[in-house]
XYZ file of C-alpha atoms in Angstrom:
452
model
C -0.007 0.016 0.011
C 1.403 3.321 -0.991
C 2.037 6.343 1.154
C 4.030 9.525 0.838
C 7.680 9.052 1.618
C 7.379 11.384 4.596
C 4.547 9.445 6.186
C 6.157 6.085 5.524
C 9.468 7.168 6.986
C 7.765 8.406 10.121
C 5.632 5.242 10.495
C 8.502 2.790 10.042
C 11.005 4.658 12.121
C 8.394 4.699 14.866
C 7.825 0.957 14.446
C 11.475 0.190 15.139
C 11.659 2.682 17.995
C 8.567 1.186 19.617
C 9.909 -2.365 19.569
C 13.259 -1.197 20.920
C 11.636 0.880 23.615
C 9.458 -2.037 24.721
C 12.485 -4.212 25.173
C 14.386 -1.486 26.968
C 11.616 -0.651 29.447
C 10.789 -4.189 30.419
C 8.073 -4.704 27.800
C 5.233 -3.418 29.925
C 3.014 -3.090 26.845
C 4.465 -6.065 25.005
C 3.029 -9.554 25.518
C 4.960 -12.149 27.375
C 4.899 -15.715 26.185
C 2.285 -16.425 28.858
C 0.108 -13.567 27.561
C 0.190 -14.900 24.034
C -0.546 -18.415 25.307
C -3.495 -17.230 27.412
C -5.053 -15.538 24.416
C -5.138 -18.804 22.419
C -8.378 -20.692 23.065
C -6.580 -23.998 23.780
C -3.019 -25.040 24.436
C -3.159 -28.796 23.980
C -5.150 -31.416 22.111
C -7.023 -32.371 25.241
C -8.423 -28.921 25.605
C -9.388 -28.344 21.960
C -13.066 -27.860 21.220
C -14.851 -30.805 19.624
C -14.771 -29.027 16.261
C -11.039 -28.443 16.551
C -10.478 -32.101 17.541
C -12.202 -33.057 14.290
C -10.033 -30.589 12.411
C -6.900 -32.033 14.046
C -7.758 -35.489 12.750
C -8.697 -34.177 9.310
C -5.394 -32.324 9.031
C -3.369 -35.552 8.970
C -5.950 -37.803 7.273
C -4.602 -39.035 3.919
C -7.860 -40.841 3.150
C -9.462 -37.466 2.465
C -7.488 -37.232 -0.809
C -8.222 -38.788 -4.151
C -4.856 -40.524 -4.063
C -5.242 -41.726 -0.500
C -1.718 -40.472 0.126
C -2.058 -36.719 0.713
C -3.253 -34.816 3.773
C -3.145 -31.160 4.725
C 0.023 -31.902 6.695
C 1.713 -33.286 3.557
C 2.252 -29.775 2.268
C 1.889 -27.953 5.599
C 4.360 -29.867 7.620
C 4.146 -28.976 11.355
C 7.863 -29.702 11.638
C 8.609 -26.968 9.101
C 6.403 -24.131 10.363
C 3.390 -25.626 8.618
C 5.017 -25.152 5.199
C 6.522 -27.667 2.762
C 9.581 -29.493 4.015
C 11.075 -29.825 0.525
C 12.517 -27.195 -1.801
C 10.089 -27.737 -4.717
C 8.686 -24.598 -6.279
C 5.272 -26.242 -6.514
C 3.957 -29.440 -5.006
C 2.574 -32.487 -6.792
C -0.928 -33.799 -6.135
C -3.953 -35.185 -7.905
C -5.429 -38.662 -8.010
C -2.027 -40.147 -8.954
C 0.223 -37.560 -7.277
C 1.484 -36.532 -10.694
C -0.513 -33.321 -11.163
C 1.588 -30.228 -10.623
C 0.590 -27.168 -8.646
C 0.937 -23.689 -10.084
C 1.924 -21.725 -6.982
C 4.239 -22.270 -4.019
C 2.547 -23.511 -0.853
C 2.602 -20.869 1.895
C 2.879 -21.521 5.626
C -0.353 -21.781 7.618
C 1.123 -20.061 10.649
C -0.040 -16.713 11.996
C -3.270 -16.452 9.975
C -5.529 -15.943 12.988
C -6.359 -12.236 12.487
C -6.222 -12.020 8.703
C -9.225 -10.000 7.495
C -11.258 -10.952 4.420
C -9.999 -9.509 1.177
C -11.026 -5.947 0.257
C -9.965 -3.805 -2.684
C -9.629 -0.932 -0.243
C -8.535 -2.390 3.109
C -7.382 -0.031 5.823
C -3.697 -0.483 6.476
C -2.920 -1.597 10.078
C -0.281 1.167 10.435
C -3.070 3.781 10.467
C -1.108 5.961 8.071
C -0.859 4.209 4.700
C -3.752 4.805 2.324
C -6.194 1.899 1.873
C -5.397 -0.589 -0.882
C -5.821 -4.286 -1.765
C -5.426 -6.353 1.343
C -6.529 -9.386 3.329
C -7.911 -12.775 2.401
C -6.301 -16.204 2.241
C -4.097 -17.743 -0.522
C -1.701 -15.717 -2.641
C -4.606 -13.895 -4.288
C -6.859 -13.581 -1.223
C -9.768 -15.333 -2.926
C -10.758 -17.237 0.254
C -12.416 -14.935 2.826
C -11.853 -17.239 5.827
C -9.618 -20.085 6.967
C -12.635 -22.386 6.598
C -13.062 -21.410 2.954
C -9.362 -21.768 2.308
C -9.292 -25.210 3.863
C -12.005 -26.396 1.480
C -10.101 -25.390 -1.682
C -7.325 -28.044 -1.686
C -9.845 -30.798 -0.878
C -11.500 -30.184 -4.281
C -8.553 -28.947 -6.376
C -7.699 -31.424 -9.150
C -3.958 -30.883 -8.675
C -4.088 -31.176 -4.896
C -6.286 -33.544 -2.866
C -8.417 -34.162 -5.967
C -11.830 -35.138 -4.598
C -14.493 -35.147 -7.331
C -16.849 -32.967 -5.290
C -17.967 -32.074 -1.791
C -20.072 -35.240 -1.618
C -16.942 -37.386 -1.995
C -15.275 -35.643 0.960
C -18.387 -36.020 3.107
C -18.715 -39.686 2.224
C -15.176 -40.300 3.404
C -15.783 -38.437 6.631
C -19.033 -40.379 7.236
C -17.295 -43.697 6.737
C -14.128 -42.710 8.605
C -12.951 -43.589 12.124
C -13.894 -40.170 13.612
C -17.407 -39.924 12.173
C -18.921 -40.092 15.639
C -16.686 -37.252 16.798
C -17.864 -35.236 13.806
C -21.481 -35.899 14.865
C -20.717 -34.910 18.438
C -19.210 -31.665 17.225
C -21.836 -30.697 14.680
C -25.017 -32.668 15.434
C -26.335 -36.209 15.028
C -27.803 -35.452 11.624
C -24.902 -33.496 10.193
C -24.275 -35.982 7.387
C -27.855 -35.729 6.171
C -27.077 -32.531 4.304
C -23.945 -32.835 2.131
C -23.445 -29.103 1.605
C -23.830 -28.389 5.340
C -21.454 -31.238 6.271
C -18.785 -29.978 3.893
C -19.164 -26.530 5.363
C -18.642 -27.974 8.826
C -15.557 -29.813 7.603
C -14.079 -26.433 6.663
C -15.075 -24.991 10.042
C -13.409 -27.924 11.781
C -10.078 -27.252 10.056
C -10.450 -23.566 10.836
C -11.138 -24.277 14.500
C -8.052 -26.457 14.705
C -5.846 -23.755 13.216
C -7.289 -21.076 15.479
C -7.163 -23.097 18.677
C -4.004 -25.129 18.457
C -1.055 -23.059 19.633
C 1.341 -24.630 17.168
C -0.146 -22.419 14.462
C 0.801 -19.270 16.343
C 3.389 -20.057 19.010
C 5.119 -16.622 19.148
C 8.240 -18.441 20.358
C 10.997 -16.781 18.269
C 14.038 -14.897 19.492
C 12.331 -11.716 18.301
C 9.350 -12.442 20.595
C 11.649 -12.809 23.573
C 13.357 -9.562 22.617
C 10.046 -7.702 22.153
C 8.831 -8.907 25.541
C 12.280 -8.397 27.186
C 12.292 -11.895 28.611
C 15.409 -13.664 29.811
C 17.599 -14.462 26.870
C 15.740 -11.985 24.688
C 18.566 -9.660 23.805
C 19.413 -9.231 20.151
C 23.040 -9.193 19.056
C 24.536 -6.013 17.562
C 24.212 -7.543 14.058
C 20.571 -8.409 14.659
C 19.798 -4.895 15.915
C 21.475 -3.434 12.858
C 19.435 -5.806 10.719
C 16.233 -4.642 12.418
C 17.173 -1.080 11.505
C 17.780 -2.073 7.884
C 14.391 -3.884 7.937
C 12.575 -0.760 9.203
C 14.507 2.009 7.436
C 12.414 3.271 4.457
C 15.602 4.520 2.779
C 17.396 1.181 2.947
C 15.696 -2.252 3.293
C 12.148 -0.880 3.730
C 10.904 -4.403 4.463
C 8.571 -3.057 7.153
C 6.464 -1.200 4.630
C 4.712 -4.513 3.857
C 6.029 -6.891 6.538
C 5.686 -5.375 9.959
C 2.257 -4.030 10.837
C -0.461 -6.285 12.131
C -0.898 -7.363 15.714
C -1.303 -10.983 16.701
C -3.685 -12.470 19.216
C -4.752 -9.843 21.755
C -2.150 -7.422 20.361
C 0.796 -9.811 20.680
C 3.975 -9.398 18.721
C 3.763 -8.161 15.118
C 2.667 -10.621 12.453
C 5.313 -9.283 10.019
C 2.758 -8.697 7.314
C 0.252 -5.932 6.738
C -1.939 -8.207 4.559
C -1.222 -6.007 1.523
C -0.589 -6.824 -2.170
C 2.271 -5.730 -4.337
C 3.582 -6.306 -7.846
C 7.354 -6.552 -7.701
C 8.192 -8.326 -10.997
C 9.303 -11.716 -9.646
C 11.048 -13.618 -12.460
C 9.187 -16.349 -14.324
C 9.883 -19.837 -13.017
C 10.563 -22.477 -15.737
C 10.293 -25.192 -13.051
C 6.505 -24.755 -13.006
C 5.070 -27.028 -15.728
C 2.245 -24.553 -16.551
C 4.902 -22.019 -17.515
C 5.932 -24.166 -20.484
C 3.009 -22.517 -22.245
C 4.189 -19.015 -23.038
C 0.584 -17.819 -23.003
C 0.091 -18.843 -19.378
C 0.652 -16.041 -16.868
C -0.098 -15.837 -13.173
C -1.048 -12.253 -12.431
C -2.306 -12.695 -8.881
C -5.387 -10.627 -8.193
C -6.303 -10.722 -11.892
C -6.146 -14.504 -12.248
C -6.070 -17.160 -13.322
C -7.544 -18.367 -10.027
C -9.516 -15.184 -9.358
C -12.062 -13.888 -11.873
C -13.427 -10.729 -10.270
C -10.587 -8.492 -11.512
C -10.501 -9.067 -15.271
C -7.005 -8.620 -16.778
C -7.910 -5.657 -18.937
C -5.384 -2.957 -19.804
C -5.366 -0.299 -17.107
C -6.353 -2.667 -14.291
C -3.976 -1.569 -11.551
C -4.416 -4.812 -9.558
C -2.892 -7.086 -12.217
C 0.382 -8.632 -11.059
C -0.246 -8.040 -7.385
C 0.176 -10.930 -4.938
C -0.092 -11.038 -1.185
C 2.776 -10.071 1.101
C 3.167 -13.135 3.371
C 4.308 -13.105 6.965
C 8.086 -13.156 7.388
C 7.801 -15.244 10.545
C 9.787 -18.433 9.987
C 11.003 -17.114 6.615
C 14.486 -18.475 7.311
C 13.080 -22.009 7.349
C 11.602 -21.675 3.887
C 13.093 -23.548 0.941
C 11.049 -21.942 -1.850
C 10.219 -18.243 -1.991
C 7.651 -15.962 -3.622
C 4.329 -17.088 -5.065
C 6.061 -19.074 -7.834
C 8.848 -20.572 -5.709
C 11.491 -19.278 -8.119
C 14.117 -18.670 -5.428
C 15.454 -21.108 -2.907
C 17.423 -19.200 -0.284
C 16.720 -16.210 1.919
C 19.941 -14.544 0.833
C 18.979 -14.806 -2.794
C 15.608 -13.199 -2.067
C 17.198 -10.259 -0.271
C 19.722 -9.837 -3.054
C 16.877 -9.800 -5.611
C 15.237 -6.950 -3.751
C 18.604 -5.177 -3.602
C 19.749 -5.711 -7.227
C 16.631 -6.328 -9.311
C 17.218 -2.887 -10.903
C 21.009 -2.548 -10.566
C 21.813 -6.031 -11.964
C 18.650 -7.045 -13.910
C 20.638 -9.388 -16.175
C 21.249 -11.818 -13.305
C 17.506 -12.144 -12.566
C 15.928 -12.049 -16.026
C 16.851 -13.626 -19.403
C 18.909 -11.742 -21.971
C 17.530 -11.949 -25.527
C 19.855 -11.599 -28.550
C 23.135 -11.450 -26.700
C 26.236 -13.577 -26.994
C 27.219 -15.657 -24.012
C 30.667 -15.051 -22.657
C 32.952 -17.997 -21.934
C 33.840 -16.445 -18.580
C 32.014 -13.600 -16.757
C 33.796 -10.472 -15.533
C 35.253 -10.612 -12.048
C 32.581 -8.294 -10.697
C 29.668 -10.168 -12.266
C 27.472 -11.424 -9.389
C 27.154 -15.151 -8.994
C 24.121 -15.174 -6.654
C 21.413 -14.533 -9.233
C 19.160 -16.829 -11.220
C 21.266 -16.204 -14.342
C 24.988 -16.909 -13.928
C 25.966 -16.461 -17.593
C 27.103 -13.026 -18.678
C 26.183 -11.814 -22.158
C 27.623 -9.267 -24.548
C 24.921 -7.234 -26.209
C 21.278 -8.296 -26.292
C 18.305 -7.016 -24.282
C 17.415 -7.964 -20.733
C 13.802 -9.162 -20.718
C 12.898 -7.522 -17.428
C 9.654 -8.472 -15.645
C 9.426 -11.564 -17.863
C 6.436 -12.988 -15.942
C 4.254 -9.923 -16.249
C 2.413 -8.912 -19.440
C 3.810 -5.575 -20.755
C 0.441 -3.797 -20.304
C 0.753 -4.300 -16.528
C 4.384 -3.217 -16.023
C 3.116 0.174 -14.863
C 1.687 -1.619 -11.803
C 5.193 -2.493 -10.511
C 5.725 -1.028 -7.029
C 8.496 1.558 -6.951
C 9.110 1.631 -3.208
C 12.637 1.211 -1.901
C 14.638 -0.882 -2.428
C 12.875 -1.666 -5.734
C 12.959 1.972 -6.798
C 13.837 1.554 -10.450
C 17.379 2.971 -10.080
C 19.763 2.834 -13.032
C 21.421 -0.453 -13.987
C 24.899 -0.954 -12.524
C 24.468 1.941 -10.092
C 24.970 1.435 -6.359
C 22.255 -0.770 -4.793
C 20.286 0.507 -1.781
C 21.793 -2.001 0.647
C 25.486 -2.498 1.337
C 26.974 -5.931 1.828
C 26.914 -5.334 5.571
C 23.219 -4.340 5.354
C 22.450 -7.623 3.547
C 24.286 -9.694 6.123
C 22.700 -7.919 9.014
C 19.193 -8.163 7.572
C 19.587 -11.928 7.211
C 20.695 -12.048 10.818
C 17.534 -10.223 11.934
C 15.199 -12.322 9.808
C 16.626 -15.437 11.442
C 15.325 -14.137 14.785
C 11.770 -14.670 13.492
C 12.101 -18.461 13.565
C 9.862 -20.203 16.110
C 11.160 -22.550 18.775
C 14.084 -20.421 19.874
C 15.867 -21.664 22.990
C 18.300 -19.190 24.605
C 21.775 -20.735 24.840
C 23.461 -21.173 28.207
C 25.999 -18.559 27.161
C 25.899 -16.071 24.326
C 27.944 -17.114 21.289
C 30.997 -14.989 20.537
C 31.713 -16.112 16.973
C 29.712 -16.199 13.792
C 28.296 -13.625 11.289
C 25.472 -12.543 13.602
C 27.283 -12.052 16.888
C 29.039 -8.705 16.496
């Protein structure tokens, strides 16, 4: 969501100052781990509601797929922050597990306060002007977690059930059918549409009630609440500044606002949508067809924003939470990148070194690149001559929709990038503090890239 530079600078500088002040003053207004836990309806399986207990069983039930081999947990692995445990750009599904997805699978963590999609959603920072925001999935087409949970059950390239009746039949014949009746009524299976709706609500209840979907147990959370062991290293503090500074990393413009349960630590997303020109991914089978394009809010999975020239929404996809981002193995909606460092370097050099991110057409490949030619991009061959096909996954009529906020500010090729090498290293250090399950060491480490 766009703001004036002045307002954005004020908002994001204040965001960093607030978090730092909370840690310094004992976190009186920041939630402790106990506060966050108390705000979750249930902390263990034994205390889940009946509906959530049903959802818990459904989440790992492979019989609910057409193949009999895929469950929600297959792609949303609890051991990997409820995201895929592999590094595939897209996952395989379908009745024979040979149908390919078209988008990377996001994490299911920290979805509890996501609002339904709106073309003009108020930004949580209270300053940015309203813009596209909210909803579930990369294009926000599901208004609730329940609606989102129903989509993979029926998708031909995911769990591949023929229809809702097929899902309900499996639930009715399954080992927890009686639990389903206890949760939703003795006659729940008499109405197929109602029973399928309840199935979605069960999965939603499980995600809302089970603390594993929003543990708030990262090093950052300890820092924000000023708990024992919650001190960030100098490198991590510098990285937080890079993250928040609108003139450097500017990550916070899309990835900081948004309170968690009962105002707990930031969700590291403001639910907004941006078009940033992520390179096309040849690893996605659908992309073998040059006519196929994924333009987010304008389709192909949404149909309420037709991709007509002048439609400012085309190319926009949702800004995900950065919590647990360091555990990811595929990044962006098309999974085109596979390391956190590569993602940060894309933001930093998309404009200053476009030839390492996008294909060059008509050039001659060099046998050996120049000594200063970066090796961290998607393209490692240097060309003489030719034209860089920038924004190669966005139709030309929508290039005007590309966000020009820092660090993707359209600066001249081969000019100095917004972030220094130290900035990049420090930012990675800070983003690693967002990983859940942090356990303070007995003594602070004194060596390593993030200690000083």
